Tab-separated table of C-alpha atoms in Angstrom:
chain	number	residue	atom	x	y	z
A	1418	MET	CA	177.523	98.100	138.545
A	1419	PRO	CA	173.330	99.424	137.277
A	1420	ARG	CA	172.059	102.181	138.961
A	1421	PHE	CA	168.519	102.299	139.643
A	1422	ALA	CA	166.096	104.743	140.143
A	1423	ALA	CA	163.072	104.428	142.585
A	1424	ASN	CA	159.826	104.940	140.261
A	1425	LEU	CA	157.801	107.224	142.972
A	1426	THR	CA	154.544	106.670	142.166
A	1427	MET	CA	154.288	102.428	142.122
A	1428	MET	CA	156.929	102.243	145.376
A	1429	PHE	CA	156.922	103.649	148.805
A	1430	ALA	CA	153.068	104.099	148.301
A	1431	GLU	CA	152.250	103.662	151.845
A	1432	HIS	CA	154.209	107.238	152.533
A	1433	PRO	CA	152.339	110.303	151.214
A	1434	PHE	CA	153.716	111.255	147.995
A	1435	ARG	CA	155.544	114.179	149.083
A	1436	GLU	CA	157.469	111.610	151.956
A	1437	ARG	CA	158.587	109.065	148.811
A	1438	PHE	CA	161.685	111.135	148.398
A	1439	GLY	CA	162.951	110.940	151.977
A	1440	ALA	CA	162.192	107.170	152.058
A	1441	ALA	CA	163.687	106.500	148.791
A	1442	ALA	CA	166.893	108.565	149.603
A	1443	ARG	CA	166.812	106.410	153.230
A	1444	ALA	CA	166.725	102.926	151.307
A	1445	GLY	CA	169.810	103.748	149.220
A	1446	PHE	CA	168.714	105.293	146.024
A	1447	LYS	CA	170.486	108.022	144.669
A	1448	ALA	CA	167.638	108.683	141.918
A	1449	VAL	CA	164.087	108.923	141.249
A	1450	GLU	CA	161.290	108.448	138.710
A	1451	PHE	CA	157.540	109.332	138.339
A	1452	LEU	CA	154.721	109.412	135.872
A	1453	PHE	CA	153.428	112.869	136.545
A	1454	PRO	CA	154.475	115.666	138.542
A	1455	TYR	CA	151.581	117.996	137.859
A	1456	ASP	CA	149.703	117.817	141.281
A	1457	PHE	CA	152.842	119.821	142.556
A	1458	ARG	CA	154.266	123.148	142.568
A	1459	PRO	CA	157.455	122.266	140.696
A	1460	GLY	CA	159.504	124.128	143.645
A	1461	GLU	CA	158.005	121.951	146.214
A	1462	LEU	CA	159.269	119.128	144.584
A	1463	ALA	CA	162.545	120.864	143.392
A	1464	ARG	CA	162.885	121.222	147.586
A	1465	GLU	CA	162.470	116.994	148.131
A	1466	LEU	CA	165.143	116.261	145.379
A	1467	ASN	CA	167.556	118.938	147.045
A	1468	VAL	CA	167.182	117.986	150.821
A	1469	HIS	CA	167.248	114.116	149.751
A	1470	GLY	CA	170.034	114.087	147.839
A	1471	LEU	CA	168.257	112.885	144.917
A	1472	THR	CA	168.888	113.106	141.001
A	1473	PRO	CA	165.215	112.698	138.872
A	1474	VAL	CA	166.058	110.826	135.864
A	1475	LEU	CA	162.198	110.995	134.203
A	1476	PHE	CA	158.424	111.648	134.490
A	1477	ASN	CA	155.842	111.958	131.745
A	1478	LEU	CA	154.536	114.457	129.836
A	1479	PRO	CA	150.809	115.484	130.592
A	1480	PRO	CA	149.121	112.301	129.081
A	1481	GLY	CA	145.169	114.295	128.866
A	1482	ASP	CA	142.264	112.677	130.908
A	1483	PHE	CA	144.326	109.916	132.589
A	1484	SER	CA	141.432	108.992	135.222
A	1485	ALA	CA	139.074	108.828	131.990
A	1486	GLY	CA	141.510	106.181	130.638
A	1487	GLU	CA	143.601	108.686	128.064
A	1488	ARG	CA	147.402	107.524	127.925
A	1489	GLY	CA	148.636	110.260	126.138
A	1490	LEU	CA	147.774	112.770	123.376
A	1491	ALA	CA	151.045	112.396	121.137
A	1492	ALA	CA	149.395	110.229	118.296
A	1493	LEU	CA	145.345	111.907	118.690
A	1494	PRO	CA	144.539	113.505	115.817
A	1495	GLY	CA	142.775	116.716	116.949
A	1496	ARG	CA	144.285	117.443	120.248
A	1497	GLU	CA	147.783	119.071	118.754
A	1498	GLN	CA	146.780	122.361	120.580
A	1499	GLU	CA	146.216	120.057	123.761
A	1500	PHE	CA	149.615	118.625	123.262
A	1501	LYS	CA	151.231	121.471	122.988
A	1502	GLN	CA	150.540	122.855	125.811
A	1503	GLY	CA	151.483	119.867	127.581
A	1504	VAL	CA	154.859	120.296	126.249
A	1505	ASP	CA	154.980	123.897	127.382
A	1506	ARG	CA	153.867	122.338	131.018
A	1507	ALA	CA	156.817	119.663	131.092
A	1508	LEU	CA	159.112	122.070	130.252
A	1509	THR	CA	158.419	124.053	133.135
A	1510	TYR	CA	158.798	121.444	135.616
A	1511	ALA	CA	161.766	119.740	133.828
A	1512	GLU	CA	163.533	122.638	134.068
A	1513	ALA	CA	162.948	123.287	137.339
A	1514	LEU	CA	163.586	120.213	138.683
A	1515	ASN	CA	166.874	119.718	136.464
A	1516	CYS	CA	165.264	117.007	134.399
A	1517	ARG	CA	166.885	115.464	131.368
A	1518	ARG	CA	164.383	112.578	130.097
A	1519	LEU	CA	160.880	112.928	129.057
A	1520	HIS	CA	158.909	110.314	128.442
A	1521	VAL	CA	155.780	111.331	125.351
A	1522	MET	CA	153.053	108.778	125.572
A	1523	ALA	CA	151.450	107.977	122.164
A	1524	GLY	CA	147.778	107.583	123.718
A	1525	ASN	CA	145.168	105.093	122.775
A	1526	SER	CA	144.305	104.482	119.298
A	1527	ASP	CA	141.102	102.497	119.012
A	1528	PRO	CA	139.055	103.620	116.893
A	1529	HIS	CA	140.726	106.119	114.905
A	1530	ASP	CA	142.880	105.022	111.566
A	1531	ARG	CA	146.528	103.977	112.626
A	1532	GLU	CA	147.991	105.664	109.473
A	1533	GLN	CA	146.320	108.940	110.574
A	1534	LEU	CA	147.569	108.118	113.954
A	1535	ARG	CA	151.264	108.107	113.067
A	1536	ALA	CA	151.356	110.811	110.926
A	1537	THR	CA	150.205	112.515	114.092
A	1538	TYR	CA	152.402	111.417	115.916
A	1539	VAL	CA	155.489	111.842	113.766
A	1540	ARG	CA	154.878	115.605	113.573
A	1541	ASN	CA	153.996	115.801	117.759
A	1542	LEU	CA	157.204	114.327	118.097
A	1543	THR	CA	159.082	116.558	115.829
A	1544	TYR	CA	157.403	119.207	117.190
A	1545	THR	CA	158.666	118.494	120.916
A	1546	LEU	CA	161.845	117.923	119.762
A	1547	GLY	CA	162.387	121.424	117.660
A	1548	ARG	CA	161.563	123.035	121.670
A	1549	LEU	CA	163.368	120.690	123.292
A	1550	GLU	CA	166.804	121.918	121.120
A	1551	GLY	CA	169.702	123.186	123.391
A	1552	THR	CA	168.164	121.810	126.386
A	1553	GLY	CA	169.817	118.676	126.667
A	1554	ILE	CA	166.393	116.865	127.599
A	1555	THR	CA	166.354	113.665	125.829
A	1556	LEU	CA	162.797	112.982	125.101
A	1557	LEU	CA	161.883	109.111	125.119
A	1558	ILE	CA	158.887	106.821	123.265
A	1559	GLU	CA	157.993	103.768	124.960
A	1560	PRO	CA	156.098	100.330	123.253
A	1561	ILE	CA	153.683	99.192	126.263
A	1562	ASN	CA	152.233	96.172	125.845
A	1563	ARG	CA	148.454	95.632	125.279
A	1564	HIS	CA	147.434	93.585	128.023
A	1565	ASP	CA	148.227	96.298	130.505
A	1566	MET	CA	147.347	99.063	128.313
A	1567	PRO	CA	144.537	97.913	125.382
A	1568	GLY	CA	144.528	100.032	122.616
A	1569	TYR	CA	147.587	101.858	122.887
A	1570	PHE	CA	149.196	102.789	119.813
A	1571	LEU	CA	152.908	101.981	120.110
A	1572	ASP	CA	152.473	98.876	120.805
A	1573	SER	CA	155.627	97.203	119.206
A	1574	PHE	CA	159.361	97.853	119.366
A	1575	ALA	CA	159.772	97.521	115.462
A	1576	LEU	CA	157.086	100.215	115.302
A	1577	ALA	CA	158.710	102.353	117.923
A	1578	ARG	CA	162.063	101.620	115.740
A	1579	SER	CA	160.585	103.002	112.410
A	1580	VAL	CA	159.055	106.237	114.080
A	1581	LEU	CA	162.553	106.680	115.648
A	1582	ASN	CA	164.369	106.051	112.296
A	1583	GLU	CA	161.678	108.347	110.411
A	1584	ILE	CA	162.271	111.153	112.537
A	1585	GLY	CA	166.091	110.354	112.580
A	1586	HIS	CA	167.009	113.419	116.008
A	1587	SER	CA	169.376	112.678	118.560
A	1588	GLN	CA	167.657	113.633	120.993
A	1589	LEU	CA	164.512	110.976	120.612
A	1590	LYS	CA	165.710	107.459	122.091
A	1591	LEU	CA	163.587	104.485	122.904
A	1592	GLN	CA	162.716	103.340	126.702
A	1593	LEU	CA	162.895	99.654	127.086
A	1594	ASP	CA	160.751	98.884	129.729
A	1595	TRP	CA	162.107	94.917	130.518
A	1596	TYR	CA	158.356	94.588	131.680
A	1597	HIS	CA	156.919	95.455	128.713
A	1598	ALA	CA	159.163	93.591	126.156
A	1599	GLN	CA	159.020	90.044	127.632
A	1600	ILE	CA	154.772	90.194	127.772
A	1601	MET	CA	155.218	91.439	123.836
A	1602	GLN	CA	158.015	89.455	122.532
A	1603	GLY	CA	160.333	87.733	125.318
A	1604	ASP	CA	163.658	86.832	124.095
A	1605	LEU	CA	165.504	89.956	126.395
A	1606	THR	CA	169.069	89.273	125.995
A	1607	ARG	CA	169.201	89.959	122.695
A	1608	LEU	CA	166.746	92.522	122.036
A	1609	THR	CA	168.387	94.564	124.443
A	1610	GLU	CA	172.143	93.620	122.759
A	1611	GLU	CA	170.523	94.876	119.602
A	1612	LEU	CA	168.424	98.047	120.719
A	1613	LEU	CA	170.925	99.262	123.468
A	1614	PRO	CA	172.433	102.447	120.852
A	1615	GLU	CA	169.066	103.172	120.615
A	1616	VAL	CA	167.920	103.329	124.436
A	1617	GLY	CA	167.873	106.531	126.523
A	1618	HIS	CA	166.054	104.532	129.458
A	1619	ILE	CA	165.710	101.294	130.861
A	1620	GLN	CA	162.766	100.250	133.738
A	1621	VAL	CA	162.039	96.998	135.294
A	1622	ALA	CA	159.268	94.948	137.043
A	1623	GLY	CA	158.959	90.967	138.004
A	1624	VAL	CA	156.590	89.304	135.030
A	1625	PRO	CA	153.729	88.529	135.085
A	1626	ASP	CA	152.693	90.859	138.369
A	1627	ARG	CA	154.623	93.547	138.280
A	1628	HIS	CA	156.092	93.287	141.536
A	1629	GLU	CA	159.510	93.046	142.570
A	1630	PRO	CA	162.147	91.950	140.001
A	1631	ASP	CA	163.418	89.041	142.177
A	1632	THR	CA	159.763	87.258	141.416
A	1633	GLY	CA	158.546	86.210	138.311
A	1634	GLU	CA	159.980	84.622	135.256
A	1635	ILE	CA	162.399	86.686	134.481
A	1636	ASN	CA	166.747	86.577	135.150
A	1637	PHE	CA	166.701	90.013	135.861
A	1638	PRO	CA	170.617	89.485	137.220
A	1639	HIS	CA	171.465	88.161	133.765
A	1640	LEU	CA	170.154	91.413	132.415
A	1641	PHE	CA	171.957	93.523	135.038
A	1642	GLY	CA	174.938	91.655	134.002
A	1643	ALA	CA	174.414	92.833	129.986
A	1644	VAL	CA	173.929	95.788	130.467
A	1645	ASP	CA	176.995	96.208	132.390
A	1646	ARG	CA	178.590	94.111	130.039
A	1647	LEU	CA	177.777	96.882	127.297
A	1648	ASP	CA	178.501	99.743	129.045
A	1649	TYR	CA	175.059	101.122	129.848
A	1650	PRO	CA	175.404	104.407	130.912
A	1651	GLY	CA	172.071	105.807	131.780
A	1652	TRP	CA	169.335	104.655	135.104
A	1653	ILE	CA	167.340	101.588	135.583
A	1654	GLY	CA	164.203	102.685	136.530
A	1655	CYS	CA	162.228	100.466	139.206
A	1656	GLU	CA	158.261	100.953	137.397
A	1657	TYR	CA	157.144	98.015	139.858
A	1658	ARG	CA	154.232	97.665	142.229
A	1659	PRO	CA	155.834	96.003	145.729
A	1660	ALA	CA	153.681	93.100	146.859
A	1661	ALA	CA	153.796	94.739	150.126
A	1662	ARG	CA	155.777	97.282	152.497
A	1663	THR	CA	158.494	98.545	149.677
A	1664	GLU	CA	161.149	98.428	152.461
A	1665	ASP	CA	159.945	94.867	152.537
A	1666	GLY	CA	161.447	94.210	149.535
A	1667	LEU	CA	164.414	95.720	148.383
A	1668	GLY	CA	166.324	92.843	149.672
A	1669	TRP	CA	166.949	92.222	145.463
A	1670	LEU	CA	168.393	95.551	145.521
A	1671	GLN	CA	171.157	95.046	148.095
A	1672	ALA	CA	173.524	92.396	145.869
A	1673	PHE	CA	173.533	95.784	143.284
A	1674	THR	CA	174.548	98.341	145.561
A	1675	THR	CA	176.609	97.054	147.925
């Protein structure tokens, strides 16, 4: 049976962030993920996780100036020192929270030369993997569609797989978000079957509105059954924006948790 993690950045937004941990636990979630923990001290978040018996499964490295439109630094030439500082900061949080997966955002490519971006990206990923040695932490890269994030460098699974193959490190995995995958290329069952050996985390949201996974054009029960059949051992992150109050839209979850 799939294991689902609530994305606390998007879900339970009717509560202040620290109260979302308790809300997720009361709704039946055993695990959580979030985009960025850096507005809070690590100890504060660790207490919320411990009090509510939640497993933290994923968060992102610092993305640069998110409010100004930056979406990561890993592929951006000239930002290497800032990126490395972000790695240090993320590892401090990962250790305090006992989180074993980190997603590194590539950044917006325009107007840079893509070959230069790729070379920078590979160097920064290789550096980060060196810092992760011995930690048991998996580093994740995620292709993101250009409708939601115009100009994002890592904009296809072909590019992501070529980077994975070039680096060839056991702690570097793919983050498969079915929402982005459907918008980019579709054929999700075959894509999932092909990619699953390289996948370290899966995420879910309805297409096209990024609401609950029982809305929109994707047959998620079929995909949940597919990853069960393929013995996927990880979590499925619920990275969607509830159409209304979060708890009112969790009917889809009951069939997979009872």
